[in-house]
């Protein structure tokens, strides 16, 4: 029977958790309860045999983070799970840095999901106990070794150098005693999407998969250690025997490249990597860590999946300064420069509107790249002047977008400049379509926007009903019904017909290979594409190129996959 302590200041939440599951039947017993961290610490001191703590973040007297920090300082073996709300995520990320196992969203407390998380933690406890039972002279189980390494690595981050660390720890528990060192900060791309995959599973399993993949490469190359900061962030401590900066740089690029390849192929994730300077082993690790952390933030500018070195930062800064002097754009704001853009928007001249929009994007990009928040601020100013203009001409935001949108929350979810700018371009397209409809009285603005979005994104193999319905701010079922009614065919039929029409144009007018055409029209599998093409068009893509009068796809023809 595993003993659980529940730490939560709201009695109704404690009651809900206790009532959701027959805990004793599943091998657990909620034996202790506390309403704040201070009270919980006292209970833990009096009852060190508590196996699992489930704790809230926001609490009076002593909050969850302070409580977790104190538990870690006491080197307690009690495992911790965090309770959180959606708006607590920054705090949850911080809690993972202390070694928290997983978190439970209060708004999504389903019995099965909670039980899976608690069982996963119990499994970890059982493995640790078994490793202690089976250890021989001086042997420590793998889990204990990992825990010990994490403690050492966190100490290094806070106040140490490799040289001073080994002076204090003669047993050399880390693979870092070399001539020089570099820190790499791994930031998982599209993390929000990845997190959604693990709604009903433990994020701890995902984190462990990432660590295992990285460890495999580091062990093969004998070059360093990895530390998990949160499920989204990992730190590589890289050490090298080579003395030549060029040799070290080449080896570092090779190893980080292998790690990126491994994570892509075995965990199906992309990572951006901020890399520090290469320094001697007496350099303060904290300095290199801060440099790598700042560098990885430039993913916003250079794009995802890149290695970002200090010279990358210098190049961007140099271009930024050169452009600023050359164009005399010293102001960070676009306010006062938007008149031409708004004029063209009002005339519904699409080409001219986007030309002026690009000029405003260029102004925003001139902001200091070391202060990413200023770039976000620039894009918000652009949205603000656009929405203000619509209001001025009597077009309220809800009339244009169908529902109220939190624009700031929206852009903060994007991870790169390109993503924000593409979204703003889509938004401007939407507005242009709306303004055109106002002039021509065309029906169903939302479906027109949806069709335009599909035509702009049909080459994306991931384009889905969900993606388009989110773009037009409708539920999937409502959008699907409305689309079929207005267009006369289902979303799937419409998308397939559009893709195959584009494919026929490419087959007829280019010498592209079949797999190249397949990719350009949104299919990932050439065999599947050929089968659909033959079923709908009446002949294979190869035969289509030979015939002068190929069968056309009927607008009303149903396409069954």
Short mmCIF file of N, CA and C in Angstrom, two decimals, residues 19 28 36 38 93 185 204 211 233 238 288 309 339 348 356 455 458 479 504 525 550:
data_model
loop_
_atom_site.label_atom_id
_atom_site.label_comp_id
_atom_site.label_asym_id
_atom_site.label_seq_id
_atom_site.Cartn_x
_atom_site.Cartn_y
_atom_site.Cartn_z
N UNK A 19 -12.58 11.23 -3.88
CA UNK A 19 -13.83 10.56 -4.26
C UNK A 19 -13.80 9.95 -5.65
N UNK A 28 -3.44 2.20 -2.98
CA UNK A 28 -3.00 3.51 -2.49
C UNK A 28 -3.87 3.94 -1.32
N UNK A 36 -1.49 23.84 3.02
CA UNK A 36 -0.41 24.70 2.54
C UNK A 36 0.92 23.98 2.70
N UNK A 38 3.69 24.76 4.32
CA UNK A 38 4.29 24.73 5.65
C UNK A 38 3.71 23.58 6.48
N UNK A 93 6.43 24.35 -15.09
CA UNK A 93 7.73 24.18 -15.72
C UNK A 93 8.85 24.31 -14.69
N UNK A 185 21.68 24.10 -24.97
CA UNK A 185 20.32 24.21 -24.41
C UNK A 185 19.36 23.71 -25.47
N UNK A 204 6.12 12.06 -18.00
CA UNK A 204 7.38 11.50 -17.51
C UNK A 204 7.91 10.46 -18.50
N UNK A 211 15.49 11.63 -22.73
CA UNK A 211 16.75 11.44 -22.01
C UNK A 211 17.48 10.20 -22.50
N UNK A 233 12.59 21.38 -22.00
CA UNK A 233 13.95 21.91 -22.03
C UNK A 233 14.94 20.92 -21.43
N UNK A 238 28.75 19.37 -22.36
CA UNK A 238 29.63 18.72 -23.34
C UNK A 238 31.09 18.99 -22.99
N UNK A 288 28.06 29.93 -19.08
CA UNK A 288 27.84 29.25 -20.36
C UNK A 288 26.38 28.86 -20.53
N UNK A 309 24.70 29.14 -32.70
CA UNK A 309 25.99 29.42 -32.08
C UNK A 309 26.12 30.89 -31.71
N UNK A 339 0.03 54.09 -42.46
CA UNK A 339 -0.99 54.75 -43.28
C UNK A 339 -1.15 54.09 -44.66
N UNK A 348 -9.12 47.29 -50.77
CA UNK A 348 -9.20 45.84 -51.03
C UNK A 348 -8.30 45.44 -52.21
N UNK A 356 2.59 46.44 -48.75
CA UNK A 356 2.73 47.37 -47.61
C UNK A 356 2.87 46.62 -46.29
N UNK A 455 -7.00 26.58 -50.12
CA UNK A 455 -6.25 26.81 -51.37
C UNK A 455 -4.82 27.27 -51.08
N UNK A 458 -3.13 23.66 -49.25
CA UNK A 458 -3.43 22.28 -49.70
C UNK A 458 -2.17 21.42 -49.78
N UNK A 479 -18.70 23.23 -38.71
CA UNK A 479 -18.02 23.62 -39.94
C UNK A 479 -18.24 22.59 -41.05
N UNK A 504 -2.71 17.23 -61.68
CA UNK A 504 -2.87 17.11 -63.13
C UNK A 504 -2.14 18.23 -63.86
N UNK A 525 2.61 9.69 -49.38
CA UNK A 525 2.86 8.34 -49.88
C UNK A 525 2.49 8.27 -51.36
N UNK A 550 -7.73 13.53 -70.86
CA UNK A 550 -7.95 12.70 -69.66
C UNK A 550 -9.31 12.97 -69.05
#
